[in-house]
Amino acid sequence: MTATPQAPQSDLEIARAARLAPMPEIAAKLGIPEAALIPFGRDKAKVDPGALAPRGREGRLILVTAITPTAAGEGKTTTTVGLGDGLARIGKRTAICIREASLGPNFGMKGGAAGGGRAQVVPMEAMNLHFTGDFHAVTAAHNLLAAMVDNHIYWGNTPAIDPRRVTWRRVLDVNDRALREIVVGLGGVANGYAHEAGFDITAASEVMACLCLATDLADLEARLGRIVVGYGPDRAPVTCAEVGAAGAMTVLLKDALLPNLVQTLEGTPAFVHGGPFANIAHGCNTLIATRTALGLADYVVTEAGFGADLGAEKFFDIKCRIGGLKPAAAVIVATIRALKSAGGVAKAELSAPAPEALRRGCANLGRHIANTKGFGVPVVVAINAFSADRPEEIAQIQAFAAEQGVEAIVARHWAEGGAGAEDLARKVVALAEAGAAFAPLYPADLGLFEKIDTIARRIYHAGEVMADKSVRAQLHAWEAAGYRDLPVCMAKTPYSFSSDPGLAGAPQGHTLPIREVRLSAGAGFVVAICGEIMTMPGLPRHPAAKAIGLDAEGRIAGLF
Amino acid sequence: MTATPQAPQSDLEIARAARLAPMPEIAAKLGIPEAALIPFGRDKAKVDPGALAPRGREGRLILVTAITPTAAGEGKTTTTVGLGDGLARIGKRTAICIREASLGPNFGMKGGAAGGGRAQVVPMEAMNLHFTGDFHAVTAAHNLLAAMVDNHIYWGNTPAIDPRRVTWRRVLDVNDRALREIVVGLGGVANGYAHEAGFDITAASEVMACLCLATDLADLEARLGRIVVGYGPDRAPVTCAEVGAAGAMTVLLKDALLPNLVQTLEGTPAFVHGGPFANIAHGCNTLIATRTALGLADYVVTEAGFGADLGAEKFFDIKCRIGGLKPAAAVIVATIRALKSAGGVAKAELSAPAPEALRRGCANLGRHIANTKGFGVPVVVAINAFSADRPEEIAQIQAFAAEQGVEAIVARHWAEGGAGAEDLARKVVALAEAGAAFAPLYPADLGLFEKIDTIARRIYHAGEVMADKSVRAQLHAWEAAGYRDLPVCMAKTPYSFSSDPGLAGAPQGHTLPIREVRLSAGAGFVVAICGEIMTMPGLPRHPAAKAIGLDAEGRIAGLF
């Protein structure tokens, strides 16, 4: 095992140097006819699933998830892209499904690419700006509902909404801390009833979560209609449907619901669609994109936000449950550096040998392997290669994985593109062809608190769940109101199995405190919050925006 | 003169029944190569002016303006479209330039089409929803600046901005009265300094006005940089450039600055681009679209908001001045109904003969004719035909127009499409070929107050301008600060030459009160406000949104 040569260019340089294939050519790889392809510029398109001929069989769904994230990074999206390209190279008809990027945060810190090195989805710049306008459509639909709620109160329409009990906030795709807590309706009679309000970032919108879990337009409208926007003077919930906004919101979202098609650097079709927050929502791309891809490709590679404790659990228990998906295999991404970091090595020391720290870090990997296998899904570990990795370190991880009954395969897609992920691809195919026996962690009819308790004990290995009487009472009230069968969406720090981000490795016996629960009746889950949740970021002292502009050649500078 | 038969279908039915030509075919009519055409769906495209070969000659620019608007309607956009189709039919290479529709108001009242009857621009539905995302880009750029202003204050960056003196508001493309006056930055230290703020509708954004007046990307960035966002503790203005936002905003707007190309029902190329408010801004489509069209077509037909007192004056004194445009002719649209209405006839009585009222109404037309001729631009009156029009009424207007030295021509484009506007088209060609001697109303170096006074006396026929000492002092301060050469943008009721919307016809000797002046240093004008200005609409008790949705065939219902 020798060091991988560093790619000589930055992600941006590689992305810009790429010669993109025309979209009809990318679409043709999946048998998408031009009649189903709606162009957005020359290098992006939307696909109309209604214009596709049924293929009569479904592809195999591969989840890419990861160990607990560390500052060292693990490269989950990069591996998703690399694995997709690897599968394509070994002759499989493959599609990739990932989330869209949020616009606002790009102006705070330097923007996020979709993958990295030779394993990227392009066009990078468009994907980090307006892309095909889906986020803007969510913003418009969300804020139309907010305007209609205040207008409903203003005119005294029925059912009455108590202005003090409006729960529906507004959204913008911008990092703006000044909008977190505001008072609206000031300035006198003509402007309505003054009340507290606030803005979240668009990705945190329940409308986004509805878009991502909707099976079709009718289901989207039904989900939007079920959103609870506030409570009446009698404390009865008032829904979006009762305010009369669901139809108009659906009209605003009808194009946004069509999956976006782009390509990897190697021309593998990639659906980039939907972008919900991975804490207060499930953090996966849209169900409709995943289903469309499964109807077209033999292999569909997708990912879920954060580590497997959060991302994979929600993918299985929320998205797969709601969408009737049967994942065929899971890839758990790890890096030598991240495992050393999880074992306690400081960032500056990550290049030095540290077999003991690596051993400790492997405990985290082992927990994720066991958890994922617990869903009945076969697992392979992908070691996302860095040039500083040592053969003995690789061997140590591979031996550890073998003890857990899984294989750990080195993947060099960052430096080599799909060719570097062919071994991984072949293993994934072998696992998927051998068959899985997927089942969610808990049955839908388990009590809401019991669902939280099950996730806490079986996935997080907590000793107990701590929740105020008021939290339990709220859960019982929702059960009585007909929401018992909803899955639970955990909002917890991604940096530990526990709710303490400082507790690395594979802690057990800890206490999981549930601070608050929230009903996302439209999206279709109950959110259990185990700590602070920030739904509107701020900008740093020197925001990236200050350095962003067009250079002399009219190209975007400073965005990456 | 017999009654025109009513078109048998609604605007929406006609628009939906239209078979749209592929965009490359529309583009080819203007010699736009495919390399300059960026598709947005199958029926919309953006045109990259940088990818066009110079043609070596400029087309003739025709302005469509109107009498003072009344509840009876005058059909200015319909006539713009009809004239464009008429010019195309008589063999002229023609392009139409109109504004984009605002999304928000469509959910309040039933949405506005682009034209009507057989004189429409399509695709109607897309144009009234997200279209190509230009408004969303303006919203994003505007609100990024707002976030950067508050962030600048939060971190104590220099030059200091006094949180009590932030003048930059936020925008959303939604009718939401609760956002007119708000307080932001509540909730403690982490959320910044609490201060008053508010939202306007996106069309009212100064960013939109900058986009509409920019000559290219570099000029756009310069204009954005000059926007004044607030004042320091020393009351010195702080600009967008000083906050460091102009480059990032330009990146967000780079695609929005590319003109959008669609088509009329008859396949005439139509640039639909930009949509600034016609009161606090100049109310015309983008300069870049107009210039692009002039570089491609022999005739370019465009329009300006409201009646000629507001729209044409701003078109000539702001847009033509900034853009170096030389309009070749102007069409003043009138209808028998609107002239009777201006003469005092109630809406329910408009179908009955009323020669005396029509005579009184013609005074309004006469004033607009004289004003427009005063700019050195030849004029023709278009009588936009209704089926109830009587031959003797038409004759009366034609005789009146002849007394003013202009021709009044009946145009039947609403019922007949371009064929119904061929006579008008031929007259426009004759006027344009005869040549114009356009000059703005006032020189750039006239004092700011003197500019207001000139418009008030020469266009509105006011006896005097009334302004507080503070208003005059503010204007002098801006002159001293280097803004003396800016044109003035009047914000006045469109329903009268005076500031009293009840004063119909052609009043004179009235007093024009200037309530407030505002500096739009980025857009490049000083706004003089003569009354109340509403920059964020509200929704009615029963908003149109409640009836909007998708029907059983997946088509949009209730939007029109």
Coordinates of C-alpha atoms in Angstrom, one line a residue, chain A residues 130-452:
Chain A
H130 CA -29.7 29.1 -8.0
F131 CA -29.5 25.7 -9.7
T132 CA -33.0 25.0 -11.1
G133 CA -34.8 27.2 -8.6
D134 CA -36.2 24.5 -6.4
F135 CA -35.1 26.2 -3.1
H136 CA -36.6 29.5 -4.3
A137 CA -39.9 27.7 -5.0
V138 CA -39.8 26.3 -1.5
T139 CA -39.2 29.8 -0.1
A140 CA -42.0 31.2 -2.1
A141 CA -44.5 28.5 -1.1
H142 CA -43.5 28.6 2.5
N143 CA -43.8 32.4 2.7
L144 CA -47.1 32.4 0.8
L145 CA -48.5 30.2 3.6
A146 CA -47.1 32.6 6.3
A147 CA -48.7 35.6 4.5
M148 CA -52.0 33.7 4.3
V149 CA -51.9 32.8 8.0
D150 CA -51.5 36.5 9.0
N151 CA -54.1 37.5 6.4
H152 CA -56.5 34.9 7.8
I153 CA -56.1 36.5 11.3
Y154 CA -56.3 40.0 9.9
W155 CA -59.7 39.4 8.3
G156 CA -60.9 37.3 11.2
N157 CA -61.5 34.3 9.0
T158 CA -62.5 30.9 10.5
P159 CA -61.3 28.7 12.1
A160 CA -59.8 31.4 14.3
I161 CA -56.0 31.5 14.8
D162 CA -54.7 33.1 18.0
P163 CA -51.9 35.5 16.9
R164 CA -50.0 34.5 20.0
R165 CA -50.1 30.9 18.9
V166 CA -48.9 31.2 15.3
T167 CA -46.2 28.4 15.0
W168 CA -45.6 28.8 11.2
R169 CA -42.4 30.9 10.7
R170 CA -41.0 32.2 7.5
V171 CA -37.9 31.2 5.5
L172 CA -35.1 32.7 3.4
D173 CA -32.1 31.0 1.9
V174 CA -29.6 33.4 3.5
N175 CA -27.6 33.4 6.7
D176 CA -29.2 36.2 8.6
R177 CA -29.1 36.1 12.4
A178 CA -31.2 39.3 12.7
L179 CA -34.2 37.4 11.3
R180 CA -34.1 34.6 13.9
E181 CA -36.5 36.4 16.3
I182 CA -38.6 39.3 15.1
V183 CA -41.9 41.0 15.7
V184 CA -44.2 41.4 12.7
G185 CA -47.4 43.4 12.1
L186 CA -46.2 46.6 13.7
G187 CA -47.3 50.0 12.4
G188 CA -50.9 50.1 13.1
V189 CA -54.3 48.6 12.1
A190 CA -53.5 48.3 8.4
N191 CA -50.6 46.0 9.1
G192 CA -52.4 43.5 11.2
Y193 CA -51.8 42.1 14.7
A194 CA -48.3 42.5 16.1
H195 CA -46.8 39.1 17.1
E196 CA -43.5 37.3 17.5
A197 CA -42.2 35.5 14.5
G198 CA -39.0 34.5 12.9
F199 CA -37.2 33.2 9.8
D200 CA -35.4 29.9 9.4
I201 CA -33.1 29.0 6.5
T202 CA -35.0 27.4 3.6
A203 CA -33.5 24.0 4.0
A204 CA -35.2 23.9 7.4
S205 CA -38.6 24.5 6.0
E206 CA -41.3 21.8 6.6
V207 CA -42.3 22.5 3.0
M208 CA -38.8 21.2 2.0
A209 CA -39.4 18.1 4.0
C210 CA -42.8 17.6 2.4
L211 CA -41.2 18.0 -1.1
C212 CA -38.6 15.4 -0.2
L213 CA -41.1 12.8 1.1
A214 CA -43.9 13.3 -1.4
T215 CA -44.6 10.4 -3.7
D216 CA -46.4 12.6 -6.3
L217 CA -48.1 16.0 -6.7
A218 CA -51.3 14.8 -5.1
D219 CA -49.4 13.4 -2.1
L220 CA -47.4 16.7 -1.9
E221 CA -50.7 18.7 -1.7
A222 CA -52.0 16.4 1.0
R223 CA -48.9 16.7 3.0
L224 CA -48.8 20.5 2.7
G225 CA -52.5 20.6 3.7
R226 CA -51.7 18.7 6.9
I227 CA -49.1 21.2 8.1
V228 CA -50.1 22.7 11.4
V229 CA -49.6 26.5 11.2
G230 CA -50.9 27.5 14.7
Y231 CA -53.6 27.1 17.2
G232 CA -56.9 28.6 17.8
P233 CA -58.1 30.4 21.0
D234 CA -59.4 26.9 22.0
R235 CA -55.9 25.5 21.4
A236 CA -57.1 23.4 18.5
P237 CA -54.5 23.0 15.8
V238 CA -55.2 24.9 12.5
T239 CA -53.8 23.4 9.3
C240 CA -52.6 24.8 6.1
A241 CA -55.6 23.3 4.3
E242 CA -57.9 25.2 6.7
V243 CA -56.1 28.4 5.7
G244 CA -56.7 27.5 2.0
A245 CA -53.1 27.6 0.9
A246 CA -52.3 24.0 0.0
G247 CA -53.4 24.2 -3.7
A248 CA -51.5 27.4 -4.4
M249 CA -48.4 26.1 -2.7
T250 CA -48.6 23.0 -4.8
V251 CA -48.8 25.1 -8.0
L252 CA -45.7 27.0 -6.8
L253 CA -43.9 23.6 -6.2
K254 CA -45.0 21.7 -9.3
D255 CA -41.8 22.2 -11.2
A256 CA -39.7 21.9 -8.1
L257 CA -41.1 18.3 -7.6
L258 CA -39.5 17.2 -10.9
P259 CA -36.1 15.6 -10.2
N260 CA -33.0 17.5 -11.5
L261 CA -30.6 15.6 -13.7
V262 CA -26.9 16.5 -14.0
Q263 CA -23.7 14.4 -14.4
T264 CA -20.5 13.3 -12.7
L265 CA -17.2 14.3 -14.1
E266 CA -17.3 10.8 -15.8
G267 CA -20.7 11.3 -17.2
T268 CA -22.7 9.2 -14.8
P269 CA -26.3 10.5 -14.5
A270 CA -26.8 12.2 -11.1
F271 CA -30.1 13.3 -9.7
V272 CA -29.6 16.2 -7.4
H273 CA -32.9 17.0 -5.8
G274 CA -34.2 18.2 -2.5
G275 CA -32.2 19.4 0.5
P276 CA -33.8 19.1 3.9
F277 CA -31.9 19.8 7.1
A278 CA -30.4 16.6 8.5
N279 CA -31.4 17.3 12.1
I280 CA -35.0 18.6 12.3
A281 CA -35.7 16.7 9.0
H282 CA -34.6 13.4 7.6
G283 CA -31.7 14.8 5.5
C284 CA -32.1 12.8 2.3
N285 CA -32.7 13.7 -1.3
T286 CA -36.3 13.5 -2.6
L287 CA -38.2 10.3 -2.6
I288 CA -39.4 11.0 -6.0
A289 CA -35.8 11.3 -7.4
T290 CA -34.8 8.1 -5.7
R291 CA -37.9 6.2 -7.1
T292 CA -37.4 7.7 -10.6
A293 CA -33.8 6.6 -10.5
L294 CA -34.7 3.1 -9.3
G295 CA -37.1 2.9 -12.2
L296 CA -34.4 3.7 -14.7
A297 CA -31.1 2.3 -13.4
D298 CA -29.9 -1.1 -12.2
Y299 CA -27.9 0.6 -9.3
V300 CA -28.8 3.7 -7.5
V301 CA -26.3 5.1 -5.1
T302 CA -27.6 7.6 -2.5
E303 CA -26.4 9.1 0.8
A304 CA -27.9 10.3 4.1
G305 CA -26.8 13.2 6.2
F306 CA -24.2 12.9 9.1
G307 CA -23.1 9.6 10.5
A308 CA -25.0 6.3 10.3
D309 CA -26.6 6.9 13.8
L310 CA -28.5 9.8 12.5
G311 CA -28.4 9.6 8.7
A312 CA -28.9 5.9 8.1
E313 CA -31.4 5.5 10.9
K314 CA -33.6 8.2 9.4
F315 CA -33.1 7.0 5.9
F316 CA -34.3 3.5 6.9
D317 CA -37.0 4.5 9.4
I318 CA -38.4 7.5 7.7
K319 CA -37.6 7.6 4.0
C320 CA -37.6 3.9 3.3
R321 CA -40.6 3.4 5.4
I322 CA -42.7 6.1 3.8
G323 CA -41.5 5.3 0.3
G324 CA -41.6 1.5 0.5
L325 CA -37.9 1.4 -0.4
K326 CA -35.8 -1.8 0.1
P327 CA -32.1 -0.9 0.4
A328 CA -29.9 -3.6 -1.0
A329 CA -26.6 -2.7 0.7
A330 CA -24.9 0.0 2.7
V331 CA -21.4 1.5 2.4
I332 CA -19.9 2.9 5.6
V333 CA -17.3 5.5 4.7
A334 CA -14.3 5.9 7.0
T335 CA -10.9 7.5 6.6
I336 CA -7.7 6.7 8.5
R337 CA -7.5 10.3 9.5
A338 CA -11.1 10.4 10.8
L339 CA -10.7 7.2 12.8
K340 CA -7.5 8.5 14.4
S341 CA -9.3 11.7 15.1
A342 CA -12.1 9.7 16.7
G343 CA -9.4 7.9 18.7
G344 CA -8.2 11.2 20.2
V345 CA -5.4 12.4 17.8
A346 CA -5.2 16.2 17.3
K347 CA -5.7 17.5 13.8
A348 CA -2.1 18.6 13.4
E349 CA -0.9 15.1 14.3
L350 CA -3.1 13.1 12.0
S351 CA -0.3 12.2 9.6
A352 CA 1.8 10.4 12.2
P353 CA 1.3 6.7 13.0
A354 CA -1.0 6.1 16.0
P355 CA -2.1 2.5 16.1
E356 CA -3.6 2.7 19.5
A357 CA -5.8 5.8 18.7
L358 CA -6.8 4.0 15.5
R359 CA -7.9 1.0 17.5
R360 CA -10.0 3.3 19.7
G361 CA -11.5 5.0 16.7
C362 CA -12.5 1.7 15.2
A363 CA -14.9 1.2 18.1
N364 CA -17.0 4.0 16.5
L365 CA -16.8 2.2 13.2
G366 CA -17.8 -1.1 14.8
R367 CA -20.9 0.4 16.4
H368 CA -22.1 1.8 13.0
I369 CA -21.4 -1.5 11.3
A370 CA -23.5 -3.4 13.9
N371 CA -26.3 -0.8 13.9
T372 CA -26.5 -0.9 10.1
K373 CA -26.5 -4.6 9.9
G374 CA -29.3 -4.5 12.5
F375 CA -31.6 -3.2 9.8
G376 CA -31.0 -6.3 7.8
V377 CA -28.8 -4.5 5.2
P378 CA -25.4 -6.0 4.2
V379 CA -22.5 -3.7 4.9
V380 CA -19.1 -2.9 3.3
V381 CA -16.7 -0.4 4.7
A382 CA -15.1 2.1 2.2
I383 CA -11.7 3.4 3.3
N384 CA -11.6 6.7 1.4
A385 CA -7.9 6.9 0.6
F386 CA -5.6 9.8 1.5
S387 CA -2.0 10.0 0.2
A388 CA -0.7 9.9 3.8
D389 CA -2.4 6.6 4.6
R390 CA 0.0 3.8 5.6
P391 CA -0.3 0.1 4.5
E392 CA -0.3 -1.0 8.2
E393 CA -3.1 1.4 9.1
I394 CA -5.2 0.1 6.2
A395 CA -4.4 -3.5 7.3
Q396 CA -5.5 -2.7 10.9
I397 CA -8.9 -1.4 9.8
Q398 CA -9.4 -4.3 7.4
A399 CA -8.6 -6.7 10.2
F400 CA -11.0 -4.9 12.5
A401 CA -13.8 -5.0 9.9
A402 CA -13.2 -8.7 9.3
E403 CA -13.8 -9.3 13.0
Q404 CA -17.2 -7.6 12.6
G405 CA -17.9 -9.9 9.6
V406 CA -17.5 -7.2 6.9
E407 CA -15.0 -6.3 4.4
A408 CA -13.1 -2.9 4.3
I409 CA -12.1 -1.8 0.8
V410 CA -9.7 1.0 -0.1
A411 CA -11.3 3.4 -2.5
R412 CA -9.2 5.9 -4.5
H413 CA -11.9 7.8 -6.4
W414 CA -10.8 11.2 -5.1
A415 CA -7.5 10.8 -6.9
E416 CA -8.5 8.4 -9.7
G417 CA -12.2 8.8 -10.3
G418 CA -14.4 5.8 -10.8
A419 CA -11.4 3.6 -11.7
G420 CA -10.3 4.0 -8.1
A421 CA -13.6 2.7 -6.8
E422 CA -14.0 -0.4 -9.0
D423 CA -13.1 -2.8 -6.2
L424 CA -15.7 -1.2 -3.9
A425 CA -18.2 -1.3 -6.7
R426 CA -17.7 -5.0 -7.3
K427 CA -18.1 -5.7 -3.6
V428 CA -21.3 -3.7 -3.5
V429 CA -22.7 -5.7 -6.4
A430 CA -21.8 -8.9 -4.7
L431 CA -23.6 -7.9 -1.5
A432 CA -26.6 -6.5 -3.3
E433 CA -27.0 -9.6 -5.5
A434 CA -26.8 -11.9 -2.4
G435 CA -29.9 -10.2 -1.1
A436 CA -30.9 -8.2 1.9
A437 CA -33.7 -8.6 4.5
F438 CA -34.4 -4.9 5.3
A439 CA -36.7 -4.0 8.1
P440 CA -37.1 -0.7 9.9
L441 CA -36.0 -0.6 13.5
Y442 CA -39.5 -0.3 15.0
P443 CA -43.1 -0.9 13.9
A444 CA -45.2 2.1 13.0
D445 CA -47.7 1.4 15.7
L446 CA -45.3 1.6 18.5
G447 CA -45.9 4.5 20.9
L448 CA -44.1 7.8 20.1
F449 CA -42.1 7.8 23.3
E450 CA -41.3 4.1 22.8
K451 CA -40.0 4.9 19.4
I452 CA -37.6 7.5 20.8

